[in-house]
Short mmCIF file of C-alpha atoms in Angstrom, two decimals:
data_model
loop_
_atom_site.label_atom_id
_atom_site.label_comp_id
_atom_site.label_asym_id
_atom_site.label_seq_id
_atom_site.Cartn_x
_atom_site.Cartn_y
_atom_site.Cartn_z
CA MET A 26 -20.89 15.29 -74.87
CA LYS A 27 -18.75 15.09 -78.00
CA ALA A 28 -18.43 18.23 -80.11
CA ILE A 29 -16.28 19.76 -82.84
CA GLY A 30 -15.16 23.36 -82.55
CA TYR A 31 -12.28 25.84 -82.58
CA ARG A 32 -10.71 28.47 -80.35
CA SER A 33 -9.49 30.87 -83.03
CA PRO A 34 -10.88 31.57 -86.52
CA GLY A 35 -8.72 30.80 -89.52
CA ASP A 36 -7.95 28.80 -92.62
CA ILE A 37 -9.22 25.22 -92.77
CA ASP A 38 -5.70 23.83 -93.28
CA GLN A 39 -4.50 25.10 -89.92
CA ASP A 40 -3.90 22.22 -87.47
CA LYS A 41 -6.58 23.35 -85.02
CA SER A 42 -9.09 24.87 -87.45
CA LEU A 43 -11.56 22.24 -86.22
CA ILE A 44 -10.87 19.88 -83.32
CA ASP A 45 -12.69 17.11 -81.46
CA ILE A 46 -13.61 18.21 -77.93
CA GLU A 47 -15.76 17.26 -74.93
CA LEU A 48 -18.29 19.74 -73.49
CA PRO A 49 -20.99 19.60 -70.78
CA THR A 50 -24.41 18.54 -72.06
CA PRO A 51 -26.77 21.56 -71.92
CA LYS A 52 -30.18 21.62 -70.17
CA ALA A 53 -33.46 22.81 -71.70
CA SER A 54 -35.53 25.66 -70.24
CA GLY A 55 -38.12 28.16 -71.48
CA ARG A 56 -38.99 27.61 -75.14
CA ASP A 57 -35.86 25.55 -75.84
CA VAL A 58 -35.83 21.90 -76.80
CA LEU A 59 -32.73 19.79 -76.22
CA ILE A 60 -32.03 17.69 -79.30
CA LYS A 61 -29.82 14.63 -79.63
CA VAL A 62 -28.19 15.25 -83.01
CA ASN A 63 -28.30 12.31 -85.44
CA ALA A 64 -27.21 13.88 -88.74
CA ILE A 65 -26.01 17.24 -90.03
CA SER A 66 -25.13 18.94 -93.28
CA VAL A 67 -22.49 21.56 -93.98
CA ASN A 68 -23.19 24.96 -95.51
CA PRO A 69 -21.11 27.87 -96.82
CA VAL A 70 -22.01 29.81 -93.66
CA ASP A 71 -19.99 27.25 -91.66
CA THR A 72 -16.87 28.10 -93.64
CA LYS A 73 -17.49 31.85 -93.41
CA VAL A 74 -17.93 31.78 -89.65
CA ARG A 75 -14.91 29.49 -89.18
CA ARG A 76 -12.70 31.88 -91.14
CA ALA A 77 -13.78 35.07 -89.42
CA MET A 78 -15.62 34.72 -86.10
CA ALA A 79 -14.26 34.11 -82.63
CA PRO A 80 -16.09 31.96 -80.05
CA LEU A 81 -19.31 33.40 -78.67
CA ASP A 82 -19.01 35.51 -75.52
CA GLY A 83 -18.32 33.30 -72.54
CA ASP A 84 -17.48 30.21 -74.63
CA GLU A 85 -14.02 28.67 -74.93
CA TYR A 86 -14.87 27.08 -78.29
CA ARG A 87 -17.07 28.03 -81.23
CA ILE A 88 -19.37 25.19 -82.27
CA LEU A 89 -20.49 25.43 -85.91
CA GLY A 90 -23.35 23.69 -87.66
CA TRP A 91 -26.72 25.00 -88.81
CA ASP A 92 -28.51 22.03 -90.33
CA ALA A 93 -29.54 19.01 -88.31
CA VAL A 94 -31.94 16.18 -87.70
CA GLY A 95 -32.36 14.61 -84.29
CA GLU A 96 -34.55 13.52 -81.42
CA VAL A 97 -36.05 15.74 -78.71
CA VAL A 98 -34.74 14.43 -75.37
CA GLU A 99 -35.78 17.30 -73.08
CA ILE A 100 -38.14 20.28 -73.31
CA GLY A 101 -38.30 23.61 -71.53
CA ASP A 102 -41.25 24.59 -69.36
CA LEU A 103 -42.74 26.90 -72.02
CA VAL A 104 -42.51 24.49 -75.00
CA GLU A 105 -45.86 23.97 -76.74
CA ASN A 106 -45.17 22.15 -80.03
CA PHE A 107 -42.95 19.19 -79.13
CA ARG A 108 -42.67 16.23 -76.81
CA VAL A 109 -39.74 14.08 -75.76
CA GLY A 110 -39.17 11.50 -78.49
CA ASP A 111 -40.20 13.70 -81.43
CA GLN A 112 -38.00 13.41 -84.50
CA VAL A 113 -37.18 16.93 -85.69
CA TRP A 114 -35.23 18.99 -88.19
CA TYR A 115 -34.02 22.58 -88.02
CA ALA A 116 -31.33 25.07 -89.05
CA GLY A 117 -30.70 26.68 -85.68
CA ASP A 118 -29.53 30.12 -84.64
CA LEU A 119 -26.27 31.82 -85.64
CA THR A 120 -25.96 33.43 -82.18
CA ARG A 121 -25.93 30.08 -80.34
CA ALA A 122 -23.85 26.90 -80.33
CA GLY A 123 -24.45 24.87 -83.48
CA SER A 124 -25.21 21.28 -84.43
CA ASN A 125 -21.62 19.97 -84.61
CA ALA A 126 -22.25 18.40 -81.21
CA GLU A 127 -24.08 15.41 -79.78
CA TYR A 128 -26.69 17.64 -78.11
CA GLN A 129 -27.99 21.09 -79.02
CA LEU A 130 -30.44 23.59 -77.57
CA VAL A 131 -32.81 25.19 -80.09
CA ASP A 132 -35.84 27.47 -79.73
CA GLU A 133 -38.94 25.45 -80.65
CA ARG A 134 -40.18 28.25 -82.92
CA ILE A 135 -37.47 27.43 -85.49
CA VAL A 136 -37.85 23.64 -85.32
CA GLY A 137 -40.18 21.32 -87.28
CA LYS A 138 -41.00 17.62 -87.19
CA LYS A 139 -38.88 15.85 -89.80
CA PRO A 140 -40.42 14.26 -92.90
CA GLN A 141 -41.43 10.68 -92.19
CA THR A 142 -40.37 9.45 -95.63
CA LEU A 143 -36.74 10.61 -95.41
CA THR A 144 -33.80 9.10 -93.57
CA ASP A 145 -31.95 11.31 -91.13
CA THR A 146 -29.21 12.06 -93.66
CA GLU A 147 -31.69 12.82 -96.43
CA ALA A 148 -33.56 15.23 -94.17
CA ALA A 149 -30.42 16.89 -92.77
CA ALA A 150 -29.58 18.22 -96.23
CA LEU A 151 -32.58 20.51 -96.32
CA PRO A 152 -33.49 22.83 -93.40
CA LEU A 153 -31.17 25.83 -93.87
CA THR A 154 -31.41 25.85 -97.65
CA ALA A 155 -35.16 25.24 -97.62
CA ILE A 156 -35.81 28.06 -95.16
CA THR A 157 -33.62 30.37 -97.25
CA ALA A 158 -35.34 29.37 -100.49
CA TRP A 159 -38.84 29.64 -99.02
CA GLU A 160 -38.18 33.07 -97.55
CA LEU A 161 -36.64 34.25 -100.82
CA LEU A 162 -39.66 33.27 -102.87
CA PHE A 163 -42.54 34.08 -100.58
CA ASP A 164 -41.31 36.56 -97.94
CA ARG A 165 -38.79 38.67 -99.82
CA LEU A 166 -40.05 38.55 -103.42
CA ASN A 167 -43.74 37.91 -102.64
CA ILE A 168 -44.09 35.56 -105.60
CA SER A 169 -47.59 34.15 -105.90
CA ALA A 170 -47.86 30.59 -104.57
CA ILE A 171 -49.97 27.76 -105.98
CA GLN A 172 -50.84 24.31 -104.66
CA PRO A 173 -48.22 21.73 -105.72
CA SER A 174 -50.84 19.47 -107.30
CA ALA A 175 -52.41 22.30 -109.32
CA PRO A 176 -51.64 22.45 -113.05
CA LYS A 177 -49.42 25.36 -113.99
CA GLY A 178 -51.38 28.20 -115.49
CA THR A 179 -50.16 31.03 -117.66
CA SER A 180 -48.06 33.61 -115.87
CA ASP A 181 -46.03 36.68 -116.69
CA GLU A 182 -43.55 35.78 -113.96
CA SER A 183 -40.14 34.27 -114.72
CA ILE A 184 -37.33 33.47 -112.29
CA LEU A 185 -33.64 33.27 -113.17
CA ILE A 186 -31.76 31.36 -110.43
CA ILE A 187 -28.01 31.97 -110.52
CA GLY A 188 -26.22 29.00 -108.96
CA ALA A 189 -29.12 26.58 -109.26
CA ALA A 190 -27.04 23.42 -108.67
CA GLY A 191 -25.83 24.36 -105.20
CA GLY A 192 -27.46 23.74 -101.84
CA VAL A 193 -29.93 26.62 -101.84
CA GLY A 194 -30.36 26.45 -105.61
CA SER A 195 -31.31 22.78 -105.50
CA ILE A 196 -34.27 23.28 -103.17
CA LEU A 197 -35.14 26.72 -104.54
CA THR A 198 -35.52 25.30 -108.04
CA GLN A 199 -37.88 22.62 -106.79
CA LEU A 200 -40.00 25.04 -104.77
CA ALA A 201 -40.21 27.48 -107.68
CA VAL A 202 -41.26 24.69 -110.05
CA LYS A 203 -43.81 23.12 -107.70
CA LEU A 204 -45.26 26.12 -105.89
CA THR A 205 -45.32 28.93 -108.48
CA ASN A 206 -46.62 29.51 -112.00
CA ALA A 207 -43.38 31.20 -113.00
CA ALA A 208 -41.05 29.95 -115.71
CA VAL A 209 -37.91 28.72 -113.94
CA ILE A 210 -34.47 29.17 -115.51
CA GLY A 211 -31.44 27.88 -113.64
CA THR A 212 -27.77 28.50 -114.29
CA ALA A 213 -25.11 25.78 -114.22
CA SER A 214 -21.91 25.15 -116.17
CA ARG A 215 -20.57 21.63 -115.68
CA THR A 216 -22.27 18.64 -117.31
CA GLU A 217 -23.20 17.00 -114.02
CA SER A 218 -24.60 20.22 -112.55
CA VAL A 219 -26.63 20.95 -115.70
CA GLU A 220 -28.16 17.47 -115.53
CA TRP A 221 -28.83 17.91 -111.81
CA VAL A 222 -30.75 21.17 -112.35
CA LYS A 223 -32.74 19.60 -115.15
CA SER A 224 -33.64 16.70 -112.86
CA LEU A 225 -35.03 19.22 -110.35
CA GLY A 226 -37.59 20.38 -112.91
CA ALA A 227 -36.16 23.66 -114.23
CA ASP A 228 -37.77 24.74 -117.49
CA HIS A 229 -34.38 25.81 -118.88
CA VAL A 230 -30.71 25.70 -117.85
CA ILE A 231 -28.18 28.26 -119.07
CA ASN A 232 -24.43 28.60 -118.56
CA HIS A 233 -23.48 31.36 -116.09
CA HIS A 234 -20.01 31.61 -117.65
CA LYS A 235 -21.57 32.91 -120.87
CA SER A 236 -23.88 35.78 -121.84
CA PHE A 237 -27.21 35.64 -120.01
CA SER A 238 -28.97 37.75 -122.62
CA GLU A 239 -27.76 35.63 -125.54
CA HIS A 240 -28.89 32.45 -123.83
CA LEU A 241 -32.27 33.89 -122.91
CA ASN A 242 -32.89 35.40 -126.35
CA ALA A 243 -32.15 32.00 -127.90
CA LEU A 244 -34.94 30.64 -125.66
CA ASN A 245 -37.25 33.47 -126.78
CA ILE A 246 -37.12 34.98 -123.29
CA PRO A 247 -36.14 38.63 -123.78
CA SER A 248 -36.22 39.42 -120.04
CA VAL A 249 -37.13 37.94 -116.66
CA THR A 250 -39.23 39.40 -113.87
CA HIS A 251 -37.13 38.03 -111.01
CA VAL A 252 -33.48 37.17 -110.51
CA ILE A 253 -32.31 35.24 -107.45
CA SER A 254 -28.53 35.41 -107.20
CA LEU A 255 -27.00 32.81 -104.87
CA ASN A 256 -23.30 33.41 -105.54
CA GLN A 257 -20.88 35.77 -107.29
CA THR A 258 -23.49 38.52 -107.55
CA ASP A 259 -20.80 41.14 -108.10
CA GLN A 260 -19.45 39.28 -111.14
CA HIS A 261 -22.91 38.92 -112.70
CA PHE A 262 -24.42 42.24 -111.63
CA ASP A 263 -24.32 44.06 -114.97
CA GLN A 264 -25.82 41.06 -116.74
CA ILE A 265 -28.52 40.81 -114.08
CA VAL A 266 -29.52 44.42 -114.64
CA ASP A 267 -29.51 43.81 -118.40
CA VAL A 268 -31.88 40.82 -118.35
CA LEU A 269 -34.26 42.02 -115.66
CA ALA A 270 -37.51 43.50 -116.95
CA PRO A 271 -38.50 47.03 -115.95
CA GLN A 272 -39.93 46.95 -112.41
CA GLY A 273 -38.29 43.57 -111.90
CA LYS A 274 -36.95 42.25 -108.61
CA LEU A 275 -33.45 41.11 -107.61
CA ALA A 276 -32.83 39.01 -104.49
CA LEU A 277 -29.45 37.83 -103.25
CA ILE A 278 -27.96 35.91 -100.35
CA ASP A 279 -24.20 36.15 -100.89
CA ASP A 280 -21.67 38.73 -99.73
CA PRO A 281 -20.33 40.40 -102.88
CA ALA A 282 -16.55 40.69 -102.72
CA ASP A 283 -16.67 43.87 -104.78
CA SER A 284 -19.17 46.68 -104.40
CA ILE A 285 -22.24 46.62 -106.60
CA ASP A 286 -23.56 49.90 -107.94
CA ILE A 287 -27.24 49.87 -107.00
CA LYS A 288 -27.75 53.10 -108.94
CA LYS A 289 -27.79 50.87 -112.03
CA LEU A 290 -31.17 49.59 -110.84
CA LYS A 291 -32.79 53.01 -110.96
CA LEU A 292 -33.76 53.39 -114.64
CA LYS A 293 -35.69 50.14 -114.61
CA SER A 294 -37.07 50.72 -111.08
CA ILE A 295 -35.62 47.36 -110.07
CA SER A 296 -36.04 46.53 -106.38
CA LEU A 297 -33.29 44.87 -104.33
CA HIS A 298 -34.03 42.27 -101.64
CA TRP A 299 -31.62 40.65 -99.19
CA GLU A 300 -32.35 37.27 -97.60
CA PHE A 301 -30.66 36.13 -94.40
CA MET A 302 -32.44 33.20 -92.81
CA TYR A 303 -31.01 33.96 -89.35
CA THR A 304 -32.71 37.36 -89.14
CA ARG A 305 -35.76 36.00 -87.32
CA SER A 306 -33.78 34.09 -84.68
CA MET A 307 -31.06 36.75 -84.25
CA PHE A 308 -33.56 39.50 -83.56
CA ASN A 309 -36.24 37.34 -81.92
CA THR A 310 -38.80 38.77 -84.36
CA HIS A 311 -42.51 38.60 -83.67
CA ASP A 312 -42.91 36.10 -86.52
CA MET A 313 -40.16 33.62 -85.56
CA ILE A 314 -42.80 30.88 -85.56
CA LYS A 315 -42.96 31.16 -89.37
CA GLN A 316 -39.84 29.01 -89.64
CA HIS A 317 -41.56 26.26 -87.62
CA GLU A 318 -44.58 26.60 -89.88
CA LEU A 319 -42.67 26.45 -93.17
CA LEU A 320 -40.60 23.46 -92.02
CA THR A 321 -43.87 21.73 -91.14
CA GLU A 322 -45.37 22.52 -94.55
CA LEU A 323 -42.18 21.45 -96.32
CA ALA A 324 -42.23 18.09 -94.50
CA GLN A 325 -45.77 17.56 -95.77
CA LEU A 326 -44.70 18.39 -99.33
CA ILE A 327 -41.84 15.90 -99.09
CA ASP A 328 -44.01 13.14 -97.65
CA ALA A 329 -46.51 13.74 -100.46
CA GLY A 330 -43.73 13.22 -103.02
CA HIS A 331 -43.55 16.80 -104.34
CA ILE A 332 -40.02 17.68 -103.13
CA LYS A 333 -36.93 15.48 -102.98
CA THR A 334 -33.82 15.64 -100.85
CA THR A 335 -30.77 17.47 -102.14
CA VAL A 336 -28.06 15.21 -100.71
CA GLY A 337 -25.01 15.26 -102.92
CA GLU A 338 -22.47 13.36 -100.82
CA HIS A 339 -22.28 11.43 -97.53
CA GLY A 340 -19.18 12.65 -95.70
CA GLY A 341 -18.99 9.96 -93.00
CA ILE A 342 -19.43 10.27 -89.24
CA ILE A 343 -19.45 13.62 -87.47
CA ASN A 344 -15.88 14.37 -86.40
CA ALA A 345 -13.23 17.01 -86.97
CA GLU A 346 -11.46 15.19 -89.79
CA ASN A 347 -14.61 14.65 -91.85
CA LEU A 348 -15.86 18.17 -91.20
CA LYS A 349 -12.53 19.57 -92.39
CA ASN A 350 -12.90 17.62 -95.62
CA ALA A 351 -16.43 18.96 -96.08
CA HIS A 352 -15.28 22.55 -95.50
CA ARG A 353 -12.50 22.17 -98.06
CA LYS A 354 -14.92 20.88 -100.69
CA LEU A 355 -17.41 23.67 -100.06
CA GLU A 356 -14.70 26.27 -100.44
CA THR A 357 -14.09 25.12 -104.02
CA ASN A 358 -17.63 26.36 -104.93
CA SER A 359 -18.07 23.28 -107.11
CA THR A 360 -20.20 20.93 -105.00
CA VAL A 361 -23.49 19.57 -106.31
CA GLY A 362 -26.18 19.21 -103.68
CA LYS A 363 -25.35 18.99 -99.96
CA ILE A 364 -22.61 17.24 -97.99
CA VAL A 365 -24.11 15.33 -95.04
CA LEU A 366 -22.54 13.58 -92.04
CA GLU A 367 -24.18 11.16 -89.64
CA GLY A 368 -23.59 9.90 -86.12
CA PHE A 369 -20.78 10.29 -83.63
#
């Protein structure tokens, strides 16, 4: 099968940072399904792994990719939820070969049937970011959920999403708007990203390059109950502490370059929550099936018209050259929506 990988981690501009290769097609067993990959999207985790992580033990190449849509072509003997021919979407497992290949093995417990109303590229933009966003809202922060068709009631909850125009932010904003009663405030700075966040339904958009408290006070929002920080948490940390209400909650997904002083959270009894969507698959947790369940529920929300895809750019076919271009763009931290690639 065709695949794209690397032998040694490093900068994207190195000649062999990503190369086109041929590998044996894997076989399904146990709870694994073998998926013929049709479309993928690229995430910041791809660039982080490429820069820092060697191939997995026993592998000559590291195969990246943790967002895909495809067709089940083979199932293991313990598979219960899928049949050959099913169209599926998933984000995969950081400890296994990724979706930058024609065929991929994935545990069925982290796979869902793709939305019927989306094309492969539209669907490929969503799994990793949607799982991350869902787990942030409902597993880590325990924000109260409502039915998407229910009118919004009054609520004391408010969510400030830092980096709302990015991949996770784009789906997180939609889920927060549709599935919670909370007021949703997103941050964005460029004109196109501000308009994008508004189009996703955010109640307000503020500029993360300026004072959070001044912006919020101008909106008559003296504090927020929840902050979800998706990037540059270390740069915004003092402002986050300032605008969070006493007994508020802070969740983050990034890897702060500089240390953050969590003692600053003490006076307000602010709780800190990390989200890492690979935790369930990496540690084979007892509730791994929850990712299958949330992908199934998300597909239903999409097919009912409540959630839209977050595709920002089609990057061409799946090959080393196009993946290099996608990595470079992601590393600028200025993309809007997701970069998707389709077909080999």
